[in-house]
Amino acid sequence: MCARYTLTKAQKDLLIRYQVKFPAGYKPNYNLAPTQKGLVITADEPDTAQLMHFGLVPYWAQSTKLDFSTLNARSEEIMGKKTFAPLITHRKTCLVLADGFYEWDKKTGETLPYRFVLKDRDLFAFAGLWSQWKDQFSGEVYRSFTIMTTQANETVGKVHAPKFRMPVILSREEEALWLSKDLGTPDLLNLCKAYPDELMDCYRVDKAVNATVIKGVINNRPELIQAIN
């Protein structure tokens, strides 16, 4: 599962890697949590990065109240889920830009956070799906996304036991395929595999990252990604 991640790069660095239009209001996030806005690039508008809410709200929902089961979409089960199947069928795919994600080791009885990063790239994208909800009375538009997951690899499994999940991290070549509207659904879902162990690393971070809000203020500080021990 992926319920918290990071995108700490400055906009100028993002522009070098993803040559797209960027929205006003982007700020680095060291502890991006559900309902907060993440940066995504959709198959419908591949030349534009957009800020959308983390945690998918289906178009048919009664409100934007988040059901936490829509933070992630299990790639092996997606075609049997009414929330996600139409999105993959109609190619509502997106790249969720990131540079790390958190998982928690609970084997000792404590809740110890680890940050996972890539060795070969300091900026990458999760495979995602997005949806647009519209209030029938006010006309308010709410765009949101979910992150695809797959079986955890060994690197993630050392912290998050192998029976658990990890986000689908796309290679640079796969990013273009995930946004392609010409790829068949089976081929699209075949991209949802664990990232190679030898290209991943992780390290302990302070338990301060466990909190998403402190005294009513969003907990988003550079210190949260610093390694300890």
Coordinates of C-alpha atoms in Angstrom, one line a residue:
M1 CA 0.0 0.0 0.0
C2 CA 1.1 3.6 -0.6
A3 CA -0.7 6.1 1.7
R4 CA 2.1 8.7 2.0
Y5 CA 4.8 9.9 -0.4
T6 CA 7.1 12.8 -1.3
L7 CA 7.7 15.2 -4.1
T8 CA 10.4 17.5 -2.9
K9 CA 11.9 18.8 -6.1
A10 CA 11.7 22.4 -7.2
Q11 CA 9.6 23.2 -10.2
K12 CA 12.7 24.0 -12.3
D13 CA 13.9 20.4 -11.7
L14 CA 10.5 19.0 -12.6
L15 CA 10.5 21.0 -15.8
I16 CA 13.8 19.6 -16.9
R17 CA 12.5 16.0 -16.6
Y18 CA 8.9 16.5 -17.7
Q19 CA 8.6 19.2 -20.3
V20 CA 5.0 20.2 -19.6
K21 CA 3.0 23.2 -18.5
F22 CA 3.0 23.5 -14.7
P23 CA 0.1 24.8 -12.6
A24 CA 0.3 27.8 -10.3
G25 CA 0.6 27.0 -6.6
Y26 CA 2.9 24.0 -6.8
K27 CA 5.1 23.6 -3.7
P28 CA 7.4 20.7 -2.7
N29 CA 5.8 18.2 -0.3
Y30 CA 7.8 16.1 2.2
N31 CA 4.8 14.3 3.6
L32 CA 2.1 14.1 1.0
A33 CA -1.0 12.6 2.6
P34 CA -4.6 11.7 1.6
T35 CA -6.8 14.6 0.4
Q36 CA -3.7 16.8 -0.2
K37 CA -2.9 17.7 -3.7
G38 CA -0.3 15.8 -5.7
L39 CA 1.1 16.6 -9.2
V40 CA -0.1 14.4 -12.0
I41 CA 0.1 14.2 -15.8
T42 CA -2.9 12.6 -17.5
A43 CA -3.3 10.7 -20.7
D44 CA -6.0 13.2 -21.7
E45 CA -3.6 16.2 -21.3
P46 CA -0.1 14.8 -21.5
D47 CA 1.4 18.2 -22.1
T48 CA 0.1 19.6 -18.7
A49 CA 0.9 18.8 -15.1
Q50 CA -2.2 19.2 -12.8
L51 CA -2.7 19.4 -9.0
M52 CA -5.3 16.7 -7.9
H53 CA -6.4 15.4 -4.6
F54 CA -4.8 12.1 -3.4
G55 CA -7.5 9.6 -2.8
L56 CA -9.9 8.9 -5.7
V57 CA -13.5 10.1 -5.5
P58 CA -15.6 8.4 -8.2
Y59 CA -17.8 10.6 -10.4
W60 CA -20.9 8.9 -9.1
A61 CA -20.1 9.5 -5.4
Q62 CA -22.6 11.5 -3.3
S63 CA -19.8 13.8 -2.0
T64 CA -16.1 14.3 -1.9
K65 CA -15.7 12.6 1.4
L66 CA -12.9 10.2 0.9
D67 CA -13.2 6.4 1.2
F68 CA -9.7 5.4 2.2
S69 CA -10.1 2.2 0.1
T70 CA -9.6 4.3 -3.0
L71 CA -6.1 5.6 -2.1
N72 CA -4.7 2.6 -4.0
A73 CA -5.9 0.3 -6.7
R74 CA -4.8 -3.3 -6.6
S75 CA -3.6 -3.9 -10.2
E76 CA -4.5 -7.7 -10.2
E77 CA -8.1 -7.0 -9.2
I78 CA -8.8 -3.7 -11.0
M79 CA -11.1 -5.1 -13.7
G80 CA -13.4 -6.5 -11.1
K81 CA -13.9 -3.2 -9.3
K82 CA -16.6 -0.8 -10.4
T83 CA -14.7 2.2 -9.1
F84 CA -11.6 1.5 -11.1
A85 CA -12.5 -0.7 -14.1
P86 CA -14.2 2.1 -16.1
L87 CA -11.2 4.3 -15.5
I88 CA -8.7 1.9 -17.0
T89 CA -11.1 1.0 -19.8
H90 CA -11.5 4.6 -20.8
R91 CA -7.8 5.3 -20.3
K92 CA -8.1 7.7 -17.3
T93 CA -4.5 6.9 -16.6
C94 CA -2.0 9.3 -15.1
L95 CA 1.6 9.7 -13.9
V96 CA 1.8 10.6 -10.2
L97 CA 5.1 12.4 -9.9
A98 CA 7.2 11.5 -6.8
D99 CA 10.7 11.2 -5.5
G100 CA 10.1 8.8 -2.6
F101 CA 7.4 7.1 -0.5
Y102 CA 7.0 6.0 3.1
E103 CA 6.1 2.6 4.6
W104 CA 6.0 1.6 8.3
D105 CA 7.7 -1.3 10.0
K106 CA 5.4 -2.5 12.8
K107 CA 7.1 -5.9 13.5
T108 CA 8.6 -4.7 16.8
G109 CA 5.4 -3.3 18.1
E110 CA 6.6 0.3 17.3
T111 CA 5.5 2.2 14.2
L112 CA 8.9 3.0 12.5
P113 CA 8.8 4.9 9.3
Y114 CA 11.1 4.3 6.3
R115 CA 11.5 6.3 3.2
F116 CA 12.0 4.4 -0.1
V117 CA 13.9 6.0 -3.0
L118 CA 15.3 4.9 -6.3
K119 CA 19.1 4.5 -6.9
D120 CA 18.9 5.1 -10.7
R121 CA 16.6 8.2 -10.6
D122 CA 15.9 11.0 -8.1
L123 CA 12.5 11.7 -9.7
F124 CA 10.0 9.1 -11.0
A125 CA 6.3 8.4 -11.5
F126 CA 3.8 6.0 -10.0
A127 CA 1.2 4.5 -12.3
G128 CA -2.1 6.2 -11.4
L129 CA -5.8 6.6 -12.3
W130 CA -7.8 9.8 -12.0
S131 CA -11.4 10.8 -11.8
Q132 CA -13.5 14.0 -11.9
W133 CA -16.4 14.6 -9.6
K134 CA -18.8 17.4 -10.1
D135 CA -21.3 18.8 -7.6
Q136 CA -24.8 18.7 -9.2
F137 CA -25.9 21.9 -7.4
S138 CA -22.8 24.2 -7.2
G139 CA -21.0 22.9 -10.3
E140 CA -17.8 22.5 -8.2
V141 CA -15.3 20.2 -9.9
Y142 CA -13.1 17.9 -7.8
R143 CA -10.3 16.0 -9.5
S144 CA -8.6 13.2 -7.6
F145 CA -6.3 10.2 -8.2
T146 CA -5.3 6.8 -6.9
I147 CA -2.0 5.0 -7.0
M148 CA -1.7 1.5 -8.6
T149 CA -0.1 -1.2 -6.4
T150 CA 1.4 -4.6 -6.9
Q151 CA 3.0 -7.3 -4.8
A152 CA 5.8 -5.9 -2.7
N153 CA 9.4 -6.8 -3.7
E154 CA 12.1 -7.8 -1.3
T155 CA 13.3 -4.3 -0.6
V156 CA 9.9 -3.1 0.4
G157 CA 9.1 -6.5 2.0
K158 CA 11.9 -6.1 4.6
V159 CA 9.8 -3.3 6.1
H160 CA 6.4 -4.1 4.8
A161 CA 6.1 -7.9 4.7
P162 CA 6.1 -9.5 1.2
K163 CA 2.4 -10.3 1.4
F164 CA 1.8 -6.6 1.5
R165 CA 1.9 -4.1 -1.4
M166 CA 4.0 -1.5 -3.0
P167 CA 3.2 1.3 -5.5
V168 CA 3.8 0.6 -9.2
I169 CA 6.8 2.6 -10.2
L170 CA 7.2 3.1 -13.9
S171 CA 10.5 3.1 -15.8
R172 CA 11.0 6.1 -18.1
E173 CA 10.0 4.1 -21.1
E174 CA 6.9 2.8 -19.3
E175 CA 5.7 6.3 -18.5
A176 CA 4.8 7.0 -22.1
L177 CA 3.1 3.6 -22.4
W178 CA 1.0 4.2 -19.3
L179 CA -0.3 7.3 -20.9
S180 CA -0.9 5.7 -24.3
K181 CA -4.5 5.3 -25.5
D182 CA -3.4 2.8 -28.1
L183 CA -2.2 0.1 -25.8
G184 CA -4.6 -2.7 -25.0
T185 CA -5.8 -3.1 -21.4
P186 CA -4.0 -6.4 -20.8
D187 CA -0.7 -4.8 -22.0
L188 CA -1.4 -1.8 -19.9
L189 CA -1.9 -3.9 -16.8
N190 CA 1.3 -5.9 -17.5
L191 CA 3.2 -2.7 -16.7
C192 CA 2.1 -3.1 -13.1
K193 CA 4.9 -5.0 -11.6
A194 CA 7.3 -4.6 -8.8
Y195 CA 10.3 -2.3 -9.4
P196 CA 13.7 -4.1 -9.4
D197 CA 15.1 -4.6 -6.0
E198 CA 18.6 -3.7 -7.0
L199 CA 17.4 -0.2 -8.1
M200 CA 15.7 0.6 -4.8
D201 CA 17.0 1.8 -1.4
C202 CA 15.4 2.7 1.9
Y203 CA 16.3 4.4 5.2
R204 CA 14.8 5.2 8.5
V205 CA 13.3 8.6 9.1
D206 CA 12.1 10.2 12.3
K207 CA 8.7 9.2 13.7
A208 CA 7.7 12.9 13.3
V209 CA 6.6 11.9 9.8
N210 CA 3.8 9.8 11.3
A211 CA 1.6 12.8 11.9
T212 CA 0.0 14.5 8.9
V213 CA -1.2 17.5 10.9
I214 CA 0.2 19.0 14.1
K215 CA -1.9 21.5 16.0
G216 CA -4.0 22.2 12.9
V217 CA -1.0 22.8 10.6
I218 CA 0.0 20.4 7.8
N219 CA 3.2 18.5 8.8
N220 CA 5.3 19.3 5.8
R221 CA 9.0 20.0 6.5
P222 CA 12.3 19.1 4.8
E223 CA 13.6 17.6 8.1
L224 CA 11.0 14.7 7.6
I225 CA 13.1 13.1 4.9
Q226 CA 16.4 13.1 6.7
A227 CA 17.9 9.7 7.5
I228 CA 18.4 8.7 11.1
N229 CA 20.6 5.9 12.6

